[in-house]
Amino acid sequence: RAKQDRKGSAQFFTAAMGEALTARMETEQRLRLALRERRFATLLQPKVSLAAGTLVGFEALVRGVRVDGTLVPPSEFIELAGELGLLDQITHIVLEDVLAALPRLRERFGPDVQVSLNIAARQAGDVAFMDALTQDITPDQARGLILELTEDALVAAERFQRRVLPLLRARGLRVSIDDFGTGYSSLAMLSDEIADEVKIDRTFISQVHQRPRSQGILRAIESLCGALGIAVVAEGVETAEELDYLRRHTGIRRAQGYWFARPLPLDELLTGPDPVRLPPPRAQT
Ligand code: C2E
Ligand code: MG
Ligand code: MG
Ligand code: MG
């Protein structure tokens, strides 16, 4: 009887694996086709200054576009694209979109807006790719760009520091450490003058007003970055309570999150009303 069960589960396992494999192959096919037809869209999520209550920039977030026009989130294709060697092409497309958007964003939101571009871990240490990606960026464009890399990308790629970072610096590009606090070796990276900005991962922002440990972590990051001259951004602000905590109890000056604005298409940003919801700071009592 036990034998029968084993056999049953073995068959089930095989069927499930077959299904997973088929699903993966289907996704791969769709991804390749989407690339051939350039069916990707770049959304822009506002980044705000908590102190001034103004918009300071945007993060570029890629979406796949299905044939019917609906959008596919990056969680459904970025990893596979990386494994298949297709992410570099996608990143080139996103940068192209960002560079095309930049003059229009400057016109609408001021000459100092900055747009962040996400770079995957495996791309960050790839000297040839990073060189090719950034070689045509003019100094004026570079002034309006930030490259977001994750901690793990920076730790894993010693080559990044030795060969990629000097290249980016020479081209006037700034570096931000994304999802800060979720990787490892954060302190070394801060002291090595890699980052101009860190984005505190949203796990430390979520419900921060009632989580003493997150509060402690925010204080520590803030004081470290303050001492080192690194700008700090709070990611994933979703509620008025979280925002209120940041404003009253921390000196963190920049934030991003659904509470202010969702990622939006360029056209909507240019033609719509002021995209950012941010009341003036409350008077301290
Ligand atoms: P990320 O770089 O950490 O981007 C922030 C993600 O958090 C975005 O998800 C954004 O829409 C979401 N987000 C923003 N505010 C809030 C909030 O208040 N609450 C919550 N729950 N989420 C919020 P998205 O657009 O789905 O992107 C997910 C991840 O996919 C990104 O995380 C990034 O790692 C990756 N990604 C997106 N675009 C690109 C790209 O062009 N290239 C690469 N390599 N990766 C990308
Ligand atoms: Mg990011
Ligand atoms: Mg992030
Ligand atoms: Mg994240």
mmCIF file of C-alpha atoms and ligand atoms in Angstrom:
data_model
loop_
_atom_site.group_PDB
_atom_site.id
_atom_site.type_symbol
_atom_site.label_atom_id
_atom_site.label_comp_id
_atom_site.label_asym_id
_atom_site.label_seq_id
_atom_site.Cartn_x
_atom_site.Cartn_y
_atom_site.Cartn_z
ATOM 1 C CA ARG A 1 0.000 0.000 0.000
ATOM 2 C CA ALA A 2 2.862 2.327 0.913
ATOM 3 C CA LYS A 3 4.403 1.392 -2.368
ATOM 4 C CA GLN A 4 1.267 2.379 -4.202
ATOM 5 C CA ASP A 5 1.260 5.770 -2.451
ATOM 6 C CA ARG A 6 4.824 6.375 -3.449
ATOM 7 C CA LYS A 7 4.035 5.480 -6.962
ATOM 8 C CA GLY A 8 1.026 7.787 -6.910
ATOM 9 C CA SER A 9 2.997 10.710 -5.589
ATOM 10 C CA ALA A 10 5.811 10.059 -8.018
ATOM 11 C CA GLN A 11 3.385 10.274 -10.880
ATOM 12 C CA PHE A 12 1.866 13.426 -9.474
ATOM 13 C CA PHE A 13 5.303 14.952 -9.063
ATOM 14 C CA THR A 14 6.163 14.205 -12.642
ATOM 15 C CA ALA A 15 2.926 15.692 -13.917
ATOM 16 C CA ALA A 16 3.413 18.833 -11.843
ATOM 17 C CA MET A 17 6.960 19.170 -13.094
ATOM 18 C CA GLY A 18 5.777 18.757 -16.634
ATOM 19 C CA GLU A 19 3.218 21.464 -16.119
ATOM 20 C CA ALA A 20 5.772 23.817 -14.599
ATOM 21 C CA LEU A 21 8.112 23.185 -17.486
ATOM 22 C CA THR A 22 5.367 23.819 -20.016
ATOM 23 C CA ALA A 23 4.375 27.027 -18.245
ATOM 24 C CA ARG A 24 7.992 28.158 -18.275
ATOM 25 C CA MET A 25 8.345 27.414 -21.975
ATOM 26 C CA GLU A 26 5.147 29.297 -22.701
ATOM 27 C CA THR A 27 6.375 32.289 -20.715
ATOM 28 C CA GLU A 28 9.680 32.115 -22.591
ATOM 29 C CA GLN A 29 7.869 32.117 -25.936
ATOM 30 C CA ARG A 30 5.736 35.070 -24.931
ATOM 31 C CA LEU A 31 8.776 36.919 -23.652
ATOM 32 C CA ARG A 32 10.722 36.423 -26.879
ATOM 33 C CA LEU A 33 7.751 37.518 -28.934
ATOM 34 C CA ALA A 34 7.181 40.573 -26.728
ATOM 35 C CA LEU A 35 10.826 41.533 -27.238
ATOM 36 C CA ARG A 36 10.589 41.167 -31.005
ATOM 37 C CA GLU A 37 7.513 43.397 -30.964
ATOM 38 C CA ARG A 38 8.932 45.688 -28.265
ATOM 39 C CA ARG A 39 5.816 45.208 -26.156
ATOM 40 C CA PHE A 40 7.176 46.723 -22.964
ATOM 41 C CA ALA A 41 6.106 49.862 -21.157
ATOM 42 C CA THR A 42 8.008 51.962 -18.673
ATOM 43 C CA LEU A 43 5.956 53.297 -15.782
ATOM 44 C CA LEU A 44 7.248 56.084 -13.563
ATOM 45 C CA GLN A 45 6.610 56.203 -9.832
ATOM 46 C CA PRO A 46 7.058 59.617 -8.181
ATOM 47 C CA LYS A 47 9.640 60.098 -5.467
ATOM 48 C CA VAL A 48 8.902 62.958 -3.078
ATOM 49 C CA SER A 49 10.661 65.275 -0.678
ATOM 50 C CA LEU A 50 9.039 64.881 2.742
ATOM 51 C CA ALA A 51 10.354 68.209 3.960
ATOM 52 C CA ALA A 52 9.361 70.329 0.996
ATOM 53 C CA GLY A 53 6.302 68.344 -0.007
ATOM 54 C CA THR A 54 7.415 68.359 -3.610
ATOM 55 C CA LEU A 55 8.193 65.808 -6.277
ATOM 56 C CA VAL A 56 11.934 65.215 -6.735
ATOM 57 C CA GLY A 57 12.036 62.403 -9.246
ATOM 58 C CA PHE A 58 10.761 59.056 -10.463
ATOM 59 C CA GLU A 59 11.631 55.380 -10.494
ATOM 60 C CA ALA A 60 11.301 53.677 -13.865
ATOM 61 C CA LEU A 61 9.456 50.357 -13.503
ATOM 62 C CA VAL A 62 9.078 48.081 -16.494
ATOM 63 C CA ARG A 63 5.893 46.241 -17.487
ATOM 64 C CA GLY A 64 5.243 43.706 -20.177
ATOM 65 C CA VAL A 65 2.356 44.613 -22.461
ATOM 66 C CA ARG A 66 0.076 41.748 -23.509
ATOM 67 C CA VAL A 67 -1.464 41.745 -26.968
ATOM 68 C CA ASP A 68 -4.769 42.906 -25.441
ATOM 69 C CA GLY A 69 -2.982 45.883 -23.875
ATOM 70 C CA THR A 70 -3.037 44.671 -20.265
ATOM 71 C CA LEU A 71 0.181 44.904 -18.272
ATOM 72 C CA VAL A 72 2.401 42.142 -16.899
ATOM 73 C CA PRO A 73 4.284 42.887 -13.642
ATOM 74 C CA PRO A 74 8.063 42.406 -13.548
ATOM 75 C CA SER A 75 7.720 39.643 -10.935
ATOM 76 C CA GLU A 76 6.357 37.489 -13.758
ATOM 77 C CA PHE A 77 9.235 37.862 -16.194
ATOM 78 C CA ILE A 78 12.386 39.625 -14.901
ATOM 79 C CA GLU A 79 13.924 36.538 -13.325
ATOM 80 C CA LEU A 80 13.255 34.320 -16.313
ATOM 81 C CA ALA A 81 14.473 37.050 -18.662
ATOM 82 C CA GLY A 82 17.706 37.146 -16.650
ATOM 83 C CA GLU A 83 18.157 33.387 -16.896
ATOM 84 C CA LEU A 84 17.523 33.438 -20.630
ATOM 85 C CA GLY A 85 19.902 36.306 -21.269
ATOM 86 C CA LEU A 86 17.067 38.586 -22.384
ATOM 87 C CA LEU A 87 17.162 41.113 -19.558
ATOM 88 C CA ASP A 88 19.911 43.198 -21.136
ATOM 89 C CA GLN A 89 17.684 43.974 -24.110
ATOM 90 C CA ILE A 90 14.829 44.890 -21.799
ATOM 91 C CA THR A 91 17.088 47.212 -19.805
ATOM 92 C CA HIS A 92 18.203 48.946 -23.006
ATOM 93 C CA ILE A 93 14.531 49.506 -23.860
ATOM 94 C CA VAL A 94 13.779 50.952 -20.412
ATOM 95 C CA LEU A 95 16.795 53.286 -20.589
ATOM 96 C CA GLU A 96 15.702 54.433 -24.030
ATOM 97 C CA ASP A 97 12.228 55.208 -22.652
ATOM 98 C CA VAL A 98 13.747 57.044 -19.692
ATOM 99 C CA LEU A 99 16.048 59.166 -21.852
ATOM 100 C CA ALA A 100 13.144 60.040 -24.135
ATOM 101 C CA ALA A 101 10.998 60.978 -21.132
ATOM 102 C CA LEU A 102 13.648 63.039 -19.350
ATOM 103 C CA PRO A 103 13.329 66.334 -21.277
ATOM 104 C CA ARG A 104 9.554 66.209 -20.991
ATOM 105 C CA LEU A 105 9.693 65.453 -17.268
ATOM 106 C CA ARG A 106 12.127 68.341 -16.811
ATOM 107 C CA GLU A 107 9.742 70.619 -18.644
ATOM 108 C CA ARG A 108 6.804 69.622 -16.469
ATOM 109 C CA PHE A 109 8.483 69.080 -13.091
ATOM 110 C CA GLY A 110 11.610 71.205 -13.181
ATOM 111 C CA PRO A 111 15.197 70.850 -14.410
ATOM 112 C CA ASP A 112 16.397 68.857 -11.390
ATOM 113 C CA VAL A 113 14.144 65.793 -11.652
ATOM 114 C CA GLN A 114 15.985 62.509 -11.414
ATOM 115 C CA VAL A 115 14.875 59.219 -12.864
ATOM 116 C CA SER A 116 16.049 55.940 -11.342
ATOM 117 C CA LEU A 117 16.698 52.866 -13.462
ATOM 118 C CA ASN A 118 16.803 49.354 -11.973
ATOM 119 C CA ILE A 119 19.814 47.201 -12.785
ATOM 120 C CA ALA A 120 19.692 43.490 -11.906
ATOM 121 C CA ALA A 121 22.416 41.823 -9.835
ATOM 122 C CA ARG A 122 23.895 39.888 -12.686
ATOM 123 C CA GLN A 123 24.069 42.977 -14.891
ATOM 124 C CA ALA A 124 25.896 45.116 -12.340
ATOM 125 C CA GLY A 125 29.087 43.069 -12.485
ATOM 126 C CA ASP A 126 29.002 42.667 -16.272
ATOM 127 C CA VAL A 127 31.546 45.244 -17.425
ATOM 128 C CA ALA A 128 30.752 44.897 -21.127
ATOM 129 C CA PHE A 129 27.026 45.294 -20.566
ATOM 130 C CA MET A 130 27.334 48.241 -18.202
ATOM 131 C CA ASP A 131 29.747 49.905 -20.610
ATOM 132 C CA ALA A 132 27.430 49.398 -23.587
ATOM 133 C CA LEU A 133 24.368 50.506 -21.636
ATOM 134 C CA THR A 134 25.874 53.781 -20.470
ATOM 135 C CA GLN A 135 28.237 54.772 -23.273
ATOM 136 C CA ASP A 136 25.881 57.105 -25.119
ATOM 137 C CA ILE A 137 24.538 58.869 -22.053
ATOM 138 C CA THR A 138 25.501 62.537 -22.212
ATOM 139 C CA PRO A 139 26.675 64.394 -19.082
ATOM 140 C CA ASP A 140 23.452 66.408 -19.151
ATOM 141 C CA GLN A 141 21.361 63.232 -19.211
ATOM 142 C CA ALA A 142 23.535 61.616 -16.525
ATOM 143 C CA ARG A 143 22.697 64.491 -14.207
ATOM 144 C CA GLY A 144 19.076 63.334 -14.312
ATOM 145 C CA LEU A 145 19.738 59.623 -13.818
ATOM 146 C CA ILE A 146 20.332 57.259 -10.906
ATOM 147 C CA LEU A 147 21.153 53.568 -11.252
ATOM 148 C CA GLU A 148 19.481 51.362 -8.638
ATOM 149 C CA LEU A 149 21.436 48.248 -7.693
ATOM 150 C CA THR A 150 20.702 45.750 -4.938
ATOM 151 C CA GLU A 151 23.151 45.113 -2.128
ATOM 152 C CA ASP A 152 23.730 41.555 -3.232
ATOM 153 C CA ALA A 153 24.713 42.731 -6.671
ATOM 154 C CA LEU A 154 27.378 44.951 -5.199
ATOM 155 C CA VAL A 155 28.764 42.404 -2.776
ATOM 156 C CA ALA A 156 28.829 39.588 -5.294
ATOM 157 C CA ALA A 157 30.566 41.687 -7.882
ATOM 158 C CA GLU A 158 33.959 42.773 -6.685
ATOM 159 C CA ARG A 159 34.440 43.568 -10.349
ATOM 160 C CA PHE A 160 31.705 46.140 -10.000
ATOM 161 C CA GLN A 161 33.797 48.248 -7.682
ATOM 162 C CA ARG A 162 37.017 47.814 -9.577
ATOM 163 C CA ARG A 163 35.810 48.185 -13.154
ATOM 164 C CA VAL A 164 32.169 49.248 -13.388
ATOM 165 C CA LEU A 165 31.967 51.938 -10.741
ATOM 166 C CA PRO A 166 34.853 54.031 -12.175
ATOM 167 C CA LEU A 167 33.133 53.852 -15.554
ATOM 168 C CA LEU A 168 29.835 55.088 -14.102
ATOM 169 C CA ARG A 169 31.591 57.855 -12.169
ATOM 170 C CA ALA A 170 33.448 59.012 -15.283
ATOM 171 C CA ARG A 171 30.099 59.286 -17.032
ATOM 172 C CA GLY A 172 28.566 61.270 -14.199
ATOM 173 C CA LEU A 173 26.138 58.541 -13.141
ATOM 174 C CA ARG A 174 24.949 58.129 -9.571
ATOM 175 C CA VAL A 175 24.347 54.857 -7.766
ATOM 176 C CA SER A 176 21.557 53.967 -5.382
ATOM 177 C CA ILE A 177 21.398 50.831 -3.226
ATOM 178 C CA ASP A 178 17.927 49.337 -3.605
ATOM 179 C CA ASP A 179 16.019 47.297 -1.014
ATOM 180 C CA PHE A 180 18.588 48.384 1.563
ATOM 181 C CA GLY A 181 18.720 46.234 4.694
ATOM 182 C CA THR A 182 17.559 42.996 3.090
ATOM 183 C CA GLY A 183 20.927 41.925 1.668
ATOM 184 C CA TYR A 184 24.205 41.558 3.502
ATOM 185 C CA SER A 185 27.407 43.560 3.994
ATOM 186 C CA SER A 186 25.584 46.855 3.987
ATOM 187 C CA LEU A 187 28.140 48.633 6.127
ATOM 188 C CA ALA A 188 31.117 47.844 3.925
ATOM 189 C CA MET A 189 29.265 49.179 0.938
ATOM 190 C CA LEU A 190 28.428 52.408 2.640
ATOM 191 C CA SER A 191 32.014 53.014 3.673
ATOM 192 C CA ASP A 192 33.392 52.165 0.244
ATOM 193 C CA GLU A 193 31.801 55.226 -1.319
ATOM 194 C CA ILE A 194 29.723 53.217 -3.749
ATOM 195 C CA ALA A 195 26.361 54.730 -3.038
ATOM 196 C CA ASP A 196 25.047 58.241 -3.411
ATOM 197 C CA GLU A 197 21.669 57.100 -2.117
ATOM 198 C CA VAL A 198 20.141 54.178 -0.241
ATOM 199 C CA LYS A 199 16.537 53.123 -0.482
ATOM 200 C CA ILE A 200 15.359 51.546 2.748
ATOM 201 C CA ASP A 201 13.399 48.406 1.966
ATOM 202 C CA ARG A 202 9.688 48.637 2.502
ATOM 203 C CA THR A 203 9.703 45.852 5.114
ATOM 204 C CA PHE A 204 11.195 48.436 7.525
ATOM 205 C CA ILE A 205 8.643 51.078 6.560
ATOM 206 C CA SER A 206 5.597 48.849 6.802
ATOM 207 C CA GLN A 207 3.746 49.603 10.073
ATOM 208 C CA VAL A 208 6.852 51.391 11.370
ATOM 209 C CA HIS A 209 4.769 53.497 13.765
ATOM 210 C CA GLN A 210 4.065 50.375 15.810
ATOM 211 C CA ARG A 211 7.292 48.437 15.322
ATOM 212 C CA PRO A 212 10.124 49.481 17.648
ATOM 213 C CA ARG A 213 12.672 47.289 15.891
ATOM 214 C CA SER A 214 11.986 48.923 12.527
ATOM 215 C CA GLN A 215 12.208 52.292 14.234
ATOM 216 C CA GLY A 216 15.636 51.382 15.579
ATOM 217 C CA ILE A 217 16.776 50.240 12.163
ATOM 218 C CA LEU A 218 15.591 53.481 10.558
ATOM 219 C CA ARG A 219 17.466 55.520 13.178
ATOM 220 C CA ALA A 220 20.643 53.523 12.584
ATOM 221 C CA ILE A 221 20.486 53.803 8.790
ATOM 222 C CA GLU A 222 19.699 57.467 9.018
ATOM 223 C CA SER A 223 22.590 58.283 11.309
ATOM 224 C CA LEU A 224 25.064 56.154 9.325
ATOM 225 C CA CYS A 225 24.042 57.679 6.016
ATOM 226 C CA GLY A 226 23.935 61.141 7.511
ATOM 227 C CA ALA A 227 27.526 60.816 8.690
ATOM 228 C CA LEU A 228 28.630 59.552 5.276
ATOM 229 C CA GLY A 229 26.711 62.073 3.185
ATOM 230 C CA ILE A 230 24.442 59.476 1.591
ATOM 231 C CA ALA A 231 20.849 60.416 0.749
ATOM 232 C CA VAL A 232 18.133 58.202 2.240
ATOM 233 C CA VAL A 233 14.832 57.259 0.611
ATOM 234 C CA ALA A 234 12.027 55.413 2.402
ATOM 235 C CA GLU A 235 10.419 52.875 0.060
ATOM 236 C CA GLY A 236 6.847 51.652 0.082
ATOM 237 C CA VAL A 237 5.054 54.255 2.196
ATOM 238 C CA GLU A 238 1.437 53.080 2.079
ATOM 239 C CA THR A 239 -0.367 54.773 4.965
ATOM 240 C CA ALA A 240 -0.780 58.163 6.617
ATOM 241 C CA GLU A 241 0.502 56.617 9.871
ATOM 242 C CA GLU A 242 3.762 55.522 8.262
ATOM 243 C CA LEU A 243 4.218 58.922 6.648
ATOM 244 C CA ASP A 244 3.458 60.683 9.895
ATOM 245 C CA TYR A 245 6.026 58.568 11.737
ATOM 246 C CA LEU A 246 8.714 59.339 9.171
ATOM 247 C CA ARG A 247 8.029 63.041 9.358
ATOM 248 C CA ARG A 248 7.762 63.378 13.124
ATOM 249 C CA HIS A 249 10.344 60.931 14.329
ATOM 250 C CA THR A 250 13.006 60.662 11.652
ATOM 251 C CA GLY A 251 15.025 63.045 9.537
ATOM 252 C CA ILE A 252 14.501 60.946 6.413
ATOM 253 C CA ARG A 253 13.886 63.450 3.691
ATOM 254 C CA ARG A 254 12.724 61.417 0.735
ATOM 255 C CA ALA A 255 10.095 58.779 0.186
ATOM 256 C CA GLN A 256 8.254 56.739 -2.382
ATOM 257 C CA GLY A 257 5.112 54.675 -2.076
ATOM 258 C CA TYR A 258 1.509 54.064 -3.022
ATOM 259 C CA TRP A 259 0.388 56.631 -0.459
ATOM 260 C CA PHE A 260 1.901 59.391 -2.626
ATOM 261 C CA ALA A 261 1.473 57.912 -6.064
ATOM 262 C CA ARG A 262 1.459 54.629 -7.957
ATOM 263 C CA PRO A 263 3.730 53.998 -10.923
ATOM 264 C CA LEU A 264 2.138 55.879 -13.846
ATOM 265 C CA PRO A 265 2.589 56.104 -17.613
ATOM 266 C CA LEU A 266 4.478 59.166 -18.862
ATOM 267 C CA ASP A 267 1.480 60.606 -20.718
ATOM 268 C CA GLU A 268 -0.623 60.541 -17.596
ATOM 269 C CA LEU A 269 2.110 62.319 -15.650
ATOM 270 C CA LEU A 270 2.457 65.004 -18.283
ATOM 271 C CA THR A 271 -1.206 65.705 -18.893
ATOM 272 C CA GLY A 272 -2.833 64.774 -15.583
ATOM 273 C CA PRO A 273 -3.114 66.776 -12.384
ATOM 274 C CA ASP A 274 -0.211 67.008 -9.957
ATOM 275 C CA PRO A 275 0.514 63.314 -9.407
ATOM 276 C CA VAL A 276 1.737 63.581 -5.838
ATOM 277 C CA ARG A 277 -0.472 63.609 -2.780
ATOM 278 C CA LEU A 278 1.404 65.206 0.097
ATOM 279 C CA PRO A 279 -0.046 67.655 2.603
ATOM 280 C CA PRO A 280 2.265 70.239 4.154
ATOM 281 C CA PRO A 281 4.130 68.977 7.228
ATOM 282 C CA ARG A 282 2.124 69.128 10.445
ATOM 283 C CA ALA A 283 3.147 71.752 12.937
ATOM 284 C CA GLN A 284 5.214 70.188 15.721
ATOM 285 C CA THR A 285 3.368 70.304 19.009
HETATM 286 P P1 C2E B 1 12.044 47.722 -6.744
HETATM 287 O O1 C2E B 1 13.119 48.257 -7.621
HETATM 288 O O2 C2E B 1 12.334 47.624 -5.292
HETATM 289 O O3 C2E B 1 10.788 48.631 -7.043
HETATM 290 C C1 C2E B 1 9.803 48.951 -6.098
HETATM 291 C C2 C2E B 1 8.585 48.069 -6.255
HETATM 292 O O4 C2E B 1 7.686 48.355 -5.194
HETATM 293 C C3 C2E B 1 7.798 48.326 -7.519
HETATM 294 O O5 C2E B 1 7.148 47.120 -7.895
HETATM 295 C C4 C2E B 1 6.762 49.327 -7.051
HETATM 296 O O6 C2E B 1 5.621 49.390 -7.870
HETATM 297 C C5 C2E B 1 6.444 48.771 -5.706
HETATM 298 N N1 C2E B 1 5.916 49.763 -4.795
HETATM 299 C C6 C2E B 1 6.055 51.099 -4.805
HETATM 300 N N2 C2E B 1 5.417 51.683 -3.788
HETATM 301 C C7 C2E B 1 4.852 50.669 -3.085
HETATM 302 C C8 C2E B 1 4.032 50.634 -1.909
HETATM 303 O O7 C2E B 1 3.716 51.631 -1.292
HETATM 304 N N3 C2E B 1 3.631 49.392 -1.501
HETATM 305 C C9 C2E B 1 3.977 48.260 -2.148
HETATM 306 N N4 C2E B 1 3.531 47.101 -1.675
HETATM 307 N N5 C2E B 1 4.746 48.265 -3.255
HETATM 308 C C10 C2E B 1 5.176 49.456 -3.716
HETATM 309 P P2 C2E B 1 7.194 46.577 -9.388
HETATM 310 O O8 C2E B 1 7.038 47.701 -10.353
HETATM 311 O O9 C2E B 1 6.257 45.430 -9.477
HETATM 312 O O10 C2E B 1 8.678 46.058 -9.509
HETATM 313 C C11 C2E B 1 9.119 44.995 -8.727
HETATM 314 C C12 C2E B 1 10.587 44.774 -8.884
HETATM 315 O O11 C2E B 1 10.901 44.392 -10.210
HETATM 316 C C13 C2E B 1 11.415 46.034 -8.622
HETATM 317 O O12 C2E B 1 11.591 46.250 -7.243
HETATM 318 C C14 C2E B 1 12.683 45.669 -9.343
HETATM 319 O O13 C2E B 1 13.494 44.856 -8.543
HETATM 320 C C15 C2E B 1 12.164 44.871 -10.523
HETATM 321 N N6 C2E B 1 12.109 45.744 -11.718
HETATM 322 C C16 C2E B 1 11.157 46.604 -12.126
HETATM 323 N N7 C2E B 1 11.509 47.226 -13.270
HETATM 324 C C17 C2E B 1 12.741 46.749 -13.584
HETATM 325 C C18 C2E B 1 13.673 47.005 -14.664
HETATM 326 O O14 C2E B 1 13.460 47.827 -15.568
HETATM 327 N N8 C2E B 1 14.848 46.300 -14.633
HETATM 328 C C19 C2E B 1 15.132 45.394 -13.632
HETATM 329 N N9 C2E B 1 16.313 44.755 -13.674
HETATM 330 N N10 C2E B 1 14.292 45.135 -12.631
HETATM 331 C C20 C2E B 1 13.116 45.806 -12.597
HETATM 332 MG MG MG B 2 14.217 49.893 -7.503
HETATM 333 MG MG MG B 3 13.335 48.776 -4.004
HETATM 334 MG MG MG B 4 11.896 45.987 -3.749
#
